Amino acid sequence: MIVVLTGAPGAGKGTQAELLSQRCGYKKLSTGDALRKHVKLGTDIGKVAGAIMEKGELVPDDVLFKILKEELGAIGATEVVLLDGYPRNISQAETLETLKATQPVKAAIHLEVDRNDLIARLSGRRVCPSCGSTFHVTENPPKKAGICDKCSSQLNQRADDKPESIGVRLDVYEKNTRPILDFYGKKGLYKKVAGIGQPETIYKSLKTVIDAL
Ligand code: AP5
Ligand code: MG
């Protein structure tokens, strides 16, 4: 089954998907991570997606569906899949419905965070280019400034975490992605979890919702 983890850029989807997959054994599928892998490898998809992502806009739906099918195909039908970053518009949500015979969506959990908090989180985020670990300069700092706790690589700032891209991403979320909350509401699948506070507290709330599915 699929659990859609949705919310604005910086809401903590990646942080929580990582905790839930590590501790509960769920599979996590982040379309943003998959796209960044393509960009790093310089694939045809990466060449198309890189510039779009850096600006903060959405990569075309057909590219995303190709990635989704590829990644889901590698995951067994009996697994719990946490889908982070897809769907991002109504058309993607409708496309996801076409997979429901094998991978039904059981819930769309919305991590809700205020815009000012989102901007602070995205501006302070640092990521490890080697192992993918995520930190924040004040909220979740690495033990040694600028160095990954797990693999000792130099931490980076994501290309789309620059102020101009952050603004575009938040606006794109409001215009294109927020309507999916209503889409899942009408299907009785919408769940809301407060995305502020300690990551541990948010993790417990999410686990309670998923356990009840
Ligand atoms: P994607 O990688 O999905 O980015 P996003 O949705 O903008 O979300 P983020 O990864 O920025 O935030 P997050 O919610 O994962 O937060 P995180 O846990 O890191 O997509 C990137 C781009 O790819 C898109 O803009 C688009 O171009 C393209 N793309 C991807 N999917 C697509 C699709 N389906 N269709 C079209 N295009 C697509 O946390 C953020 C920071 O906050 C971190 O520093 C973290 O340490 C900190 N933090 C986390 N939790 C807390 C907390 N509780 N308190 C304080 N700080 C916290
Ligand atoms: Mg993320």
XYZ file of N, CA and C and ligand atoms in Angstrom:
697
model
N 0.833 -1.199 0.000
C 0.000 0.000 0.000
C 0.869 1.252 0.000
N 0.272 2.330 -0.519
C 1.005 3.594 -0.568
C 0.450 4.557 0.483
N 1.364 5.196 1.207
C 0.991 6.297 2.087
C 1.649 7.539 1.503
N 0.839 8.470 1.037
C 1.374 9.710 0.481
C 1.729 10.626 1.648
N 2.983 11.072 1.656
C 3.439 12.027 2.662
C 3.527 13.365 1.939
N 2.611 14.269 2.269
C 2.580 15.526 1.518
C 2.782 16.717 2.449
N 3.052 17.849 1.839
C 3.305 19.069 2.604
C 4.218 19.964 1.799
N 4.321 21.207 2.226
C 5.107 22.192 1.485
C 6.593 21.840 1.506
N 7.362 22.469 0.632
C 8.813 22.312 0.711
C 9.297 22.672 2.117
N 10.087 21.812 2.722
C 10.613 22.077 4.053
C 9.718 21.604 5.186
N 8.599 20.970 4.868
C 7.668 20.540 5.920
C 8.230 19.391 6.758
N 9.272 18.739 6.263
C 9.873 17.640 7.026
C 9.540 16.272 6.454
N 9.100 16.222 5.213
C 8.714 14.940 4.590
C 9.905 13.985 4.550
N 11.049 14.500 4.096
C 12.240 13.648 3.983
C 12.739 13.188 5.344
N 12.747 14.109 6.305
C 13.211 13.789 7.665
C 12.347 12.673 8.255
N 11.032 12.800 8.111
C 10.122 11.820 8.712
C 10.117 10.506 7.927
N 10.236 10.579 6.596
C 10.275 9.336 5.804
C 11.500 8.512 6.203
N 12.598 9.212 6.463
C 13.831 8.518 6.868
C 13.632 7.828 8.229
N 13.056 8.555 9.201
C 12.829 7.963 10.532
C 11.897 6.756 10.432
N 10.810 6.922 9.662
C 9.817 5.840 9.558
C 10.391 4.628 8.825
N 11.223 4.857 7.835
C 11.759 3.695 7.105
C 12.818 2.995 7.943
N 13.637 3.774 8.647
C 14.671 3.157 9.497
C 14.062 2.330 10.619
N 13.038 2.902 11.272
C 12.512 2.265 12.484
C 11.396 1.263 12.221
N 10.628 1.474 11.144
C 9.460 0.607 10.929
C 9.634 -0.283 9.702
N 10.711 -0.077 8.963
C 10.966 -0.923 7.798
C 10.134 -0.569 6.572
N 9.465 0.590 6.593
C 8.708 0.986 5.406
C 9.686 1.379 4.298
N 9.235 1.224 3.059
C 10.048 1.669 1.919
C 9.767 3.137 1.701
N 10.800 3.931 1.445
C 10.522 5.346 1.144
C 10.891 5.619 -0.306
N 10.058 6.423 -0.926
C 10.312 6.779 -2.322
C 10.149 8.289 -2.449
N 11.282 8.973 -2.592
C 11.242 10.428 -2.761
C 11.519 10.745 -4.226
N 10.547 11.380 -4.892
C 10.762 11.711 -6.310
C 11.842 12.791 -6.430
N 11.956 13.669 -5.427
C 13.026 14.677 -5.451
C 14.395 14.004 -5.399
N 14.548 13.018 -4.499
C 15.836 12.305 -4.403
C 16.136 11.563 -5.706
N 15.095 10.919 -6.273
C 15.298 10.166 -7.520
C 15.744 11.116 -8.639
N 15.119 12.298 -8.700
C 15.501 13.275 -9.732
C 16.927 13.778 -9.505
N 17.268 14.050 -8.232
C 18.635 14.541 -7.954
C 19.673 13.492 -8.343
N 19.315 12.210 -8.211
C 20.226 11.133 -8.625
C 20.447 11.209 -10.141
N 19.359 11.428 -10.875
C 19.477 11.548 -12.339
C 20.351 12.749 -12.722
N 20.185 13.860 -11.996
C 20.976 15.059 -12.304
C 22.460 14.758 -12.060
N 22.745 14.099 -10.932
C 24.130 13.786 -10.564
C 24.780 12.858 -11.596
N 23.983 11.904 -12.097
C 24.512 10.934 -13.070
C 24.542 11.490 -14.495
N 23.886 12.644 -14.687
C 23.871 13.256 -16.025
C 23.058 12.479 -17.035
N 22.012 11.789 -16.597
C 21.150 11.039 -17.528
C 20.318 12.013 -18.364
N 19.593 11.477 -19.354
C 18.726 12.340 -20.173
C 17.689 13.029 -19.290
N 17.112 12.258 -18.352
C 16.125 12.854 -17.428
C 16.803 13.958 -16.610
N 17.987 13.680 -16.121
C 18.720 14.653 -15.308
C 18.989 15.943 -16.067
N 19.297 15.800 -17.365
C 19.596 16.996 -18.180
C 18.364 17.881 -18.315
N 17.181 17.241 -18.433
C 15.931 18.013 -18.529
C 15.582 18.606 -17.161
N 15.732 17.787 -16.108
C 15.195 18.162 -14.794
C 16.045 19.191 -14.039
N 17.361 19.141 -14.205
C 18.261 19.947 -13.372
C 17.901 21.428 -13.315
N 17.777 22.048 -14.486
C 17.536 23.495 -14.525
C 16.154 23.834 -13.968
N 15.177 22.949 -14.239
C 13.803 23.190 -13.755
C 13.793 23.146 -12.225
N 14.474 22.147 -11.679
C 14.513 21.991 -10.216
C 15.214 23.172 -9.553
N 16.297 23.609 -10.163
C 17.051 24.715 -9.567
C 16.197 25.975 -9.464
N 15.314 26.167 -10.460
C 14.418 27.338 -10.428
C 13.290 27.147 -9.417
N 13.003 25.885 -9.065
C 11.936 25.608 -8.107
C 10.617 25.252 -8.753
N 10.648 25.013 -10.057
C 9.404 24.666 -10.755
C 9.226 23.158 -10.829
N 8.067 22.723 -11.343
C 7.791 21.283 -11.409
C 8.341 20.666 -12.693
N 8.932 19.507 -12.562
C 9.416 18.731 -13.699
C 8.165 18.133 -14.380
N 8.166 18.002 -15.748
C 6.945 17.530 -16.432
C 6.407 16.196 -15.901
N 5.087 16.089 -15.925
C 4.399 14.912 -15.369
C 4.853 13.595 -15.998
N 5.086 13.583 -17.332
C 5.452 12.306 -17.972
C 6.796 11.800 -17.457
N 7.708 12.709 -17.164
C 9.018 12.313 -16.615
C 8.821 11.696 -15.230
N 7.964 12.349 -14.456
C 7.717 11.865 -13.093
C 7.062 10.492 -13.088
N 6.132 10.278 -14.013
C 5.432 8.995 -14.023
C 6.391 7.863 -14.395
N 7.313 8.167 -15.280
C 8.329 7.185 -15.676
C 9.165 6.795 -14.437
N 9.581 7.802 -13.692
C 10.384 7.562 -12.484
C 9.579 6.770 -11.459
N 8.317 7.176 -11.284
C 7.460 6.534 -10.293
C 7.297 5.045 -10.599
N 6.989 4.744 -11.867
C 6.764 3.346 -12.246
C 8.037 2.519 -12.078
N 9.163 3.128 -12.445
C 10.465 2.454 -12.321
C 10.751 2.125 -10.846
N 10.589 3.116 -10.003
C 10.927 2.953 -8.579
C 9.928 2.032 -7.876
N 8.635 2.191 -8.193
C 7.630 1.328 -7.554
C 7.779 -0.122 -8.012
N 8.201 -0.275 -9.271
C 8.380 -1.621 -9.821
C 9.419 -2.422 -9.052
N 10.350 -1.704 -8.416
C 11.421 -2.384 -7.678
C 10.999 -2.710 -6.244
N 9.764 -2.324 -5.886
C 9.270 -2.543 -4.515
C 8.132 -3.554 -4.543
N 8.167 -4.527 -3.662
C 7.129 -5.559 -3.622
C 5.758 -4.969 -3.310
N 4.698 -5.590 -3.860
C 3.331 -5.071 -3.695
C 2.857 -5.138 -2.241
N 3.482 -5.968 -1.413
C 3.012 -6.093 -0.028
C 3.659 -5.070 0.911
N 4.620 -4.317 0.404
C 5.332 -3.358 1.258
C 4.487 -2.104 1.519
N 4.788 -1.440 2.637
C 4.226 -0.109 2.879
C 5.186 0.891 2.242
N 4.677 1.676 1.280
C 5.541 2.637 0.584
C 5.179 4.053 1.017
N 6.172 4.777 1.522
C 5.962 6.188 1.859
C 6.352 7.002 0.644
N 5.381 7.664 0.057
C 5.626 8.418 -1.169
C 5.839 9.888 -0.808
N 7.084 10.344 -0.950
C 7.478 11.701 -0.552
C 7.696 12.543 -1.812
N 6.800 13.496 -2.045
C 7.000 14.413 -3.180
C 6.180 14.075 -4.415
N 5.355 13.086 -4.339
C 4.451 12.719 -5.446
C 3.143 12.268 -4.816
N 1.982 12.674 -5.272
C 1.744 13.591 -6.371
C 1.917 15.055 -5.966
N 2.173 15.890 -6.965
C 2.387 17.311 -6.723
C 1.379 18.169 -7.467
N 0.450 17.524 -8.145
C -0.672 18.243 -8.770
C -1.798 17.227 -8.995
N -2.960 17.724 -9.401
C -4.130 16.853 -9.562
C -3.871 15.791 -10.634
N -3.222 16.204 -11.715
C -2.977 15.246 -12.793
C -2.120 14.074 -12.294
N -1.106 14.358 -11.478
C -0.279 13.275 -10.915
C -1.094 12.406 -9.953
N -1.986 13.040 -9.201
C -2.820 12.262 -8.264
C -3.726 11.309 -9.050
N -4.257 11.802 -10.172
C -5.121 10.944 -10.996
C -4.314 9.809 -11.619
N -3.101 10.108 -12.042
C -2.238 9.078 -12.626
C -1.924 7.997 -11.593
N -1.701 8.417 -10.372
C -1.400 7.445 -9.308
C -2.559 6.466 -9.114
N -3.769 6.951 -9.345
C -4.962 6.097 -9.220
C -4.918 4.916 -10.195
N -4.219 5.099 -11.325
C -4.185 4.022 -12.328
C -3.381 2.830 -11.824
N -2.604 3.032 -10.759
C -1.795 1.931 -10.216
C -2.504 1.239 -9.055
N -3.777 1.621 -8.814
C -4.386 1.194 -7.545
C -4.638 -0.310 -7.416
N -4.652 -1.026 -8.547
C -4.849 -2.476 -8.437
C -3.693 -3.117 -7.670
N -2.480 -2.638 -7.913
C -1.320 -3.228 -7.220
C -0.854 -2.380 -6.040
N -0.958 -1.064 -6.175
C -0.431 -0.172 -5.129
C -1.496 0.860 -4.739
N -2.499 0.476 -3.948
C -3.543 1.453 -3.592
C -3.032 2.506 -2.600
N -3.526 3.735 -2.761
C -3.207 4.791 -1.785
C -4.151 4.618 -0.599
N -3.578 4.434 0.596
C -4.407 4.217 1.790
C -4.603 5.491 2.600
N -3.694 6.455 2.420
C -3.848 7.738 3.118
C -2.932 8.774 2.484
N -3.345 10.040 2.607
C -2.462 11.149 2.224
C -2.280 11.975 3.491
N -1.090 11.894 4.064
C -0.848 12.581 5.339
C -0.157 13.912 5.067
N -0.799 14.949 5.557
C -0.330 16.317 5.308
C 0.435 16.827 6.523
N 1.728 17.090 6.335
C 2.529 17.696 7.403
C 2.365 19.206 7.281
N 1.742 19.803 8.269
C 1.412 21.224 8.159
C 2.395 22.110 8.935
N 2.988 23.060 8.230
C 3.981 23.977 8.828
C 3.751 25.373 8.239
N 3.892 26.411 9.081
C 3.702 27.798 8.600
C 4.801 28.218 7.638
N 4.448 29.163 6.760
C 5.382 29.637 5.727
C 6.705 30.166 6.325
N 6.621 30.951 7.414
C 7.860 31.500 7.988
C 8.787 30.403 8.488
N 8.206 29.376 9.090
C 9.017 28.242 9.556
C 9.621 27.495 8.374
N 8.832 27.372 7.294
C 9.337 26.668 6.101
C 10.566 27.384 5.541
N 10.478 28.726 5.469
C 11.601 29.495 4.907
C 12.845 29.319 5.793
N 12.646 29.372 7.114
C 13.792 29.210 8.022
C 14.406 27.818 7.876
N 13.562 26.816 7.723
C 14.073 25.444 7.585
C 14.861 25.260 6.295
N 14.289 25.776 5.189
C 14.943 25.563 3.888
C 16.246 26.358 3.798
N 16.250 27.588 4.346
C 17.459 28.414 4.262
C 18.604 27.801 5.064
N 18.249 27.111 6.152
C 19.303 26.565 7.028
C 19.636 25.106 6.764
N 18.977 24.508 5.780
C 19.222 23.080 5.530
C 20.607 22.860 4.912
N 21.266 21.820 5.343
C 22.515 21.385 4.729
C 22.397 19.890 4.475
N 22.909 19.463 3.305
C 22.774 18.043 2.946
C 24.135 17.442 2.617
N 24.233 16.136 2.837
C 25.476 15.439 2.524
C 25.398 14.909 1.083
N 26.318 15.323 0.219
C 26.268 14.858 -1.170
C 26.626 13.377 -1.304
N 27.263 12.795 -0.281
C 27.667 11.387 -0.384
C 26.590 10.434 0.129
N 26.121 10.658 1.368
C 25.178 9.673 1.929
C 23.746 10.191 2.004
N 23.530 11.467 1.685
C 22.162 12.002 1.640
C 21.620 12.464 2.985
N 22.423 12.388 4.054
C 21.916 12.840 5.371
C 21.570 14.326 5.315
N 20.539 14.694 6.084
C 20.070 16.089 6.105
C 20.276 16.699 7.483
N 20.760 17.932 7.504
C 20.975 18.650 8.766
C 20.350 20.036 8.654
N 20.375 20.759 9.777
C 19.965 22.165 9.767
C 20.959 22.919 10.634
N 21.365 24.105 10.172
C 22.451 24.809 10.872
C 22.146 25.087 12.345
N 20.865 25.311 12.688
C 20.550 25.538 14.105
C 19.652 24.452 14.705
N 18.683 23.948 13.934
C 17.700 22.996 14.487
C 18.258 21.578 14.632
N 19.171 21.230 13.717
C 19.714 19.865 13.730
C 21.148 19.926 13.211
N 22.024 20.643 13.989
C 23.376 20.870 13.455
C 24.245 19.610 13.521
N 25.167 19.471 12.565
C 26.107 18.352 12.660
C 27.060 18.604 13.837
N 27.705 17.535 14.334
C 28.604 17.704 15.500
C 29.731 18.673 15.158
N 30.270 18.540 13.931
C 31.317 19.458 13.478
C 30.741 20.293 12.332
N 30.792 21.622 12.465
C 30.133 22.492 11.466
C 30.562 22.143 10.043
N 29.580 21.950 9.170
C 29.854 21.728 7.748
C 30.277 20.316 7.382
N 30.336 19.410 8.372
C 30.815 18.040 8.108
C 29.730 17.025 8.482
N 29.519 16.042 7.587
C 28.487 15.032 7.835
C 28.864 14.125 9.013
N 27.923 13.969 9.958
C 28.157 13.091 11.118
C 28.379 11.646 10.693
N 27.673 11.232 9.625
C 27.694 9.804 9.270
C 28.919 9.412 8.457
N 29.293 10.284 7.448
C 30.372 9.827 6.549
C 31.507 10.831 6.415
N 31.464 11.914 7.209
C 32.544 12.917 7.261
C 32.749 13.724 5.968
N 31.778 13.653 5.034
C 31.905 14.465 3.821
C 31.545 15.916 4.131
N 32.008 16.805 3.255
C 31.665 18.232 3.370
C 30.182 18.421 3.029
N 29.427 19.106 3.884
C 27.995 19.315 3.604
C 27.800 20.438 2.578
N 26.694 20.342 1.824
C 26.341 21.335 0.795
C 24.999 21.961 1.115
N 24.722 23.052 0.390
C 23.367 23.592 0.395
C 22.721 23.147 -0.914
N 21.465 22.686 -0.881
C 20.807 22.274 -2.110
C 20.678 23.465 -3.062
N 20.832 23.212 -4.368
C 20.793 24.304 -5.355
C 19.468 25.059 -5.289
N 18.369 24.370 -4.901
C 17.069 25.050 -4.860
C 16.742 25.614 -3.475
N 17.727 25.661 -2.592
C 17.502 26.278 -1.278
C 18.006 27.728 -1.233
N 18.233 28.313 -2.423
C 18.582 29.749 -2.479
C 17.275 30.543 -2.322
N 17.336 31.780 -1.751
C 16.099 32.536 -1.477
C 15.154 32.634 -2.660
N 15.684 32.910 -3.888
C 14.786 33.108 -5.039
C 14.058 31.805 -5.396
N 14.737 30.662 -5.266
C 14.082 29.379 -5.581
C 13.077 28.993 -4.497
N 13.410 29.312 -3.248
C 12.501 28.964 -2.146
C 11.138 29.626 -2.369
N 11.150 30.912 -2.744
C 9.897 31.646 -2.989
C 9.083 30.985 -4.091
N 9.754 30.609 -5.174
C 9.051 29.964 -6.297
C 8.457 28.633 -5.820
N 9.245 27.843 -5.088
C 8.761 26.524 -4.651
C 7.522 26.643 -3.767
N 7.545 27.631 -2.859
C 6.389 27.784 -1.962
C 5.153 28.220 -2.754
N 5.354 29.076 -3.754
C 4.217 29.511 -4.575
C 3.689 28.360 -5.437
N 4.607 27.574 -5.998
C 4.212 26.415 -6.815
C 3.417 25.424 -5.945
N 3.843 25.277 -4.713
C 3.118 24.383 -3.794
C 1.676 24.871 -3.612
N 1.525 26.167 -3.320
C 0.180 26.703 -3.073
C -0.719 26.529 -4.289
N -0.153 26.812 -5.475
C -0.968 26.802 -6.697
C -1.248 25.367 -7.174
N -0.229 24.537 -7.210
C -0.366 23.214 -7.851
C -0.601 22.055 -6.882
N 0.070 22.102 -5.737
C 0.046 20.915 -4.866
C -1.064 20.969 -3.816
N -1.315 22.156 -3.270
C -2.344 22.232 -2.219
C -3.685 21.631 -2.666
N -4.092 21.799 -3.955
C -5.383 21.201 -4.367
C -5.470 19.682 -4.189
N -4.346 18.994 -4.077
C -4.445 17.528 -3.889
C -4.981 17.187 -2.490
N -4.898 18.148 -1.561
C -5.418 17.880 -0.210
C -6.930 17.664 -0.296
N -7.565 18.483 -1.106
C -9.001 18.376 -1.311
C -9.349 17.093 -2.085
N -8.502 16.781 -3.072
C -8.679 15.563 -3.882
C -8.742 14.336 -2.951
N -7.790 14.258 -2.009
C -7.787 13.113 -1.089
C -8.853 13.253 -0.002
N -9.198 14.510 0.332
C -10.282 14.732 1.294
C -11.577 14.117 0.792
N -11.854 14.326 -0.489
C -13.102 13.820 -1.075
C -13.124 12.300 -1.102
N -11.958 11.692 -1.112
C -11.890 10.219 -1.110
C -11.852 9.659 0.320
N -11.860 10.557 1.310
C -11.806 10.125 2.717
C -10.422 9.635 3.129
N -9.391 10.071 2.397
C -8.031 9.574 2.680
C -7.132 10.635 3.314
N -7.649 11.849 3.458
C -6.810 12.962 3.952
C -6.633 12.899 5.474
N -5.387 13.002 5.931
C -5.076 13.070 7.366
C -4.111 14.231 7.567
N -4.309 14.961 8.669
C -3.401 16.091 8.924
C -2.596 15.832 10.192
N -1.292 16.117 10.110
C -0.421 15.990 11.280
C 0.358 17.302 11.399
N 0.401 17.871 12.605
C 1.156 19.117 12.798
C 2.629 18.827 12.571
N 3.256 19.636 11.708
C 4.666 19.397 11.370
C 5.629 20.249 12.169
N 5.123 20.916 13.224
C 6.022 21.733 14.054
C 6.293 21.011 15.373
N 7.410 21.374 16.008
C 7.813 20.710 17.245
C 8.974 19.778 16.963
N 9.293 18.967 17.943
C 10.429 18.051 17.800
C 10.148 16.973 16.755
N 11.127 16.635 15.911
C 10.926 15.563 14.934
C 10.426 14.262 15.576
N 10.886 14.005 16.804
C 10.484 12.776 17.502
C 8.976 12.759 17.785
N 8.439 13.909 18.179
C 7.004 14.018 18.478
C 6.193 13.833 17.199
N 6.679 14.446 16.113
C 5.977 14.349 14.825
C 6.013 12.893 14.344
N 7.173 12.257 14.524
C 7.314 10.840 14.145
C 6.241 9.989 14.844
N 6.058 10.226 16.158
C 5.073 9.426 16.919
C 3.663 9.642 16.379
N 3.347 10.900 16.048
C 2.001 11.180 15.507
C 1.810 10.463 14.175
N 2.843 10.510 13.325
C 2.730 9.862 12.010
C 2.585 8.354 12.168
N 3.360 7.787 13.082
C 3.323 6.330 13.269
C 1.937 5.898 13.752
N 1.345 6.695 14.635
C 0.008 6.378 15.126
C -0.992 6.344 13.965
N -0.885 7.332 13.071
C -1.808 7.380 11.928
C -1.580 6.161 11.027
N -0.326 5.846 10.729
C -0.035 4.738 9.801
C -0.422 3.393 10.431
N -0.152 3.242 11.724
C -0.510 1.979 12.400
C -2.012 1.709 12.328
N -2.793 2.788 12.303
C -4.257 2.629 12.315
C -4.830 2.332 10.934
N -4.010 2.347 9.892
C -4.553 2.171 8.533
C -4.938 0.712 8.278
P 11.770 17.627 -3.236
O 13.117 17.106 -3.037
O 10.599 16.758 -3.035
O 11.646 18.962 -2.412
P 10.435 19.660 -1.608
O 9.069 19.129 -1.764
O 10.621 21.086 -1.987
O 10.677 19.320 -0.172
P 12.035 19.377 0.589
O 12.845 18.161 0.300
O 12.681 20.718 0.356
O 11.522 19.402 2.093
P 11.118 18.204 3.068
O 9.654 18.331 3.336
O 11.641 16.905 2.600
O 11.871 18.689 4.363
P 13.189 18.107 5.109
O 12.828 16.879 5.859
O 14.337 18.052 4.190
O 11.640 18.189 -4.747
C 12.658 19.010 -5.292
C 12.275 19.413 -6.711
O 12.179 18.238 -7.545
C 10.924 20.111 -6.881
O 10.984 21.499 -6.617
C 10.611 19.798 -8.351
O 11.354 20.620 -9.208
C 11.123 18.373 -8.488
N 10.086 17.360 -8.206
C 10.091 16.439 -7.199
N 8.969 15.694 -7.226
C 8.249 16.166 -8.269
C 6.969 15.838 -8.800
N 6.214 14.874 -8.252
N 6.526 16.526 -9.884
C 7.268 17.499 -10.462
N 8.480 17.872 -10.011
C 8.958 17.221 -8.916
O 13.414 19.277 6.183
C 13.789 20.586 5.784
C 14.750 21.184 6.823
O 14.059 21.338 8.048
C 15.967 20.298 7.138
O 17.083 21.111 7.358
C 15.571 19.579 8.447
O 16.701 19.249 9.237
C 14.683 20.622 9.114
N 13.604 20.006 9.912
C 12.908 18.861 9.629
N 11.991 18.623 10.599
C 12.103 19.656 11.492
C 11.427 19.988 12.710
N 10.438 19.205 13.186
N 11.793 21.116 13.363
C 12.780 21.913 12.865
N 13.483 21.664 11.740
C 13.133 20.545 11.049
Mg 12.691 16.233 0.897
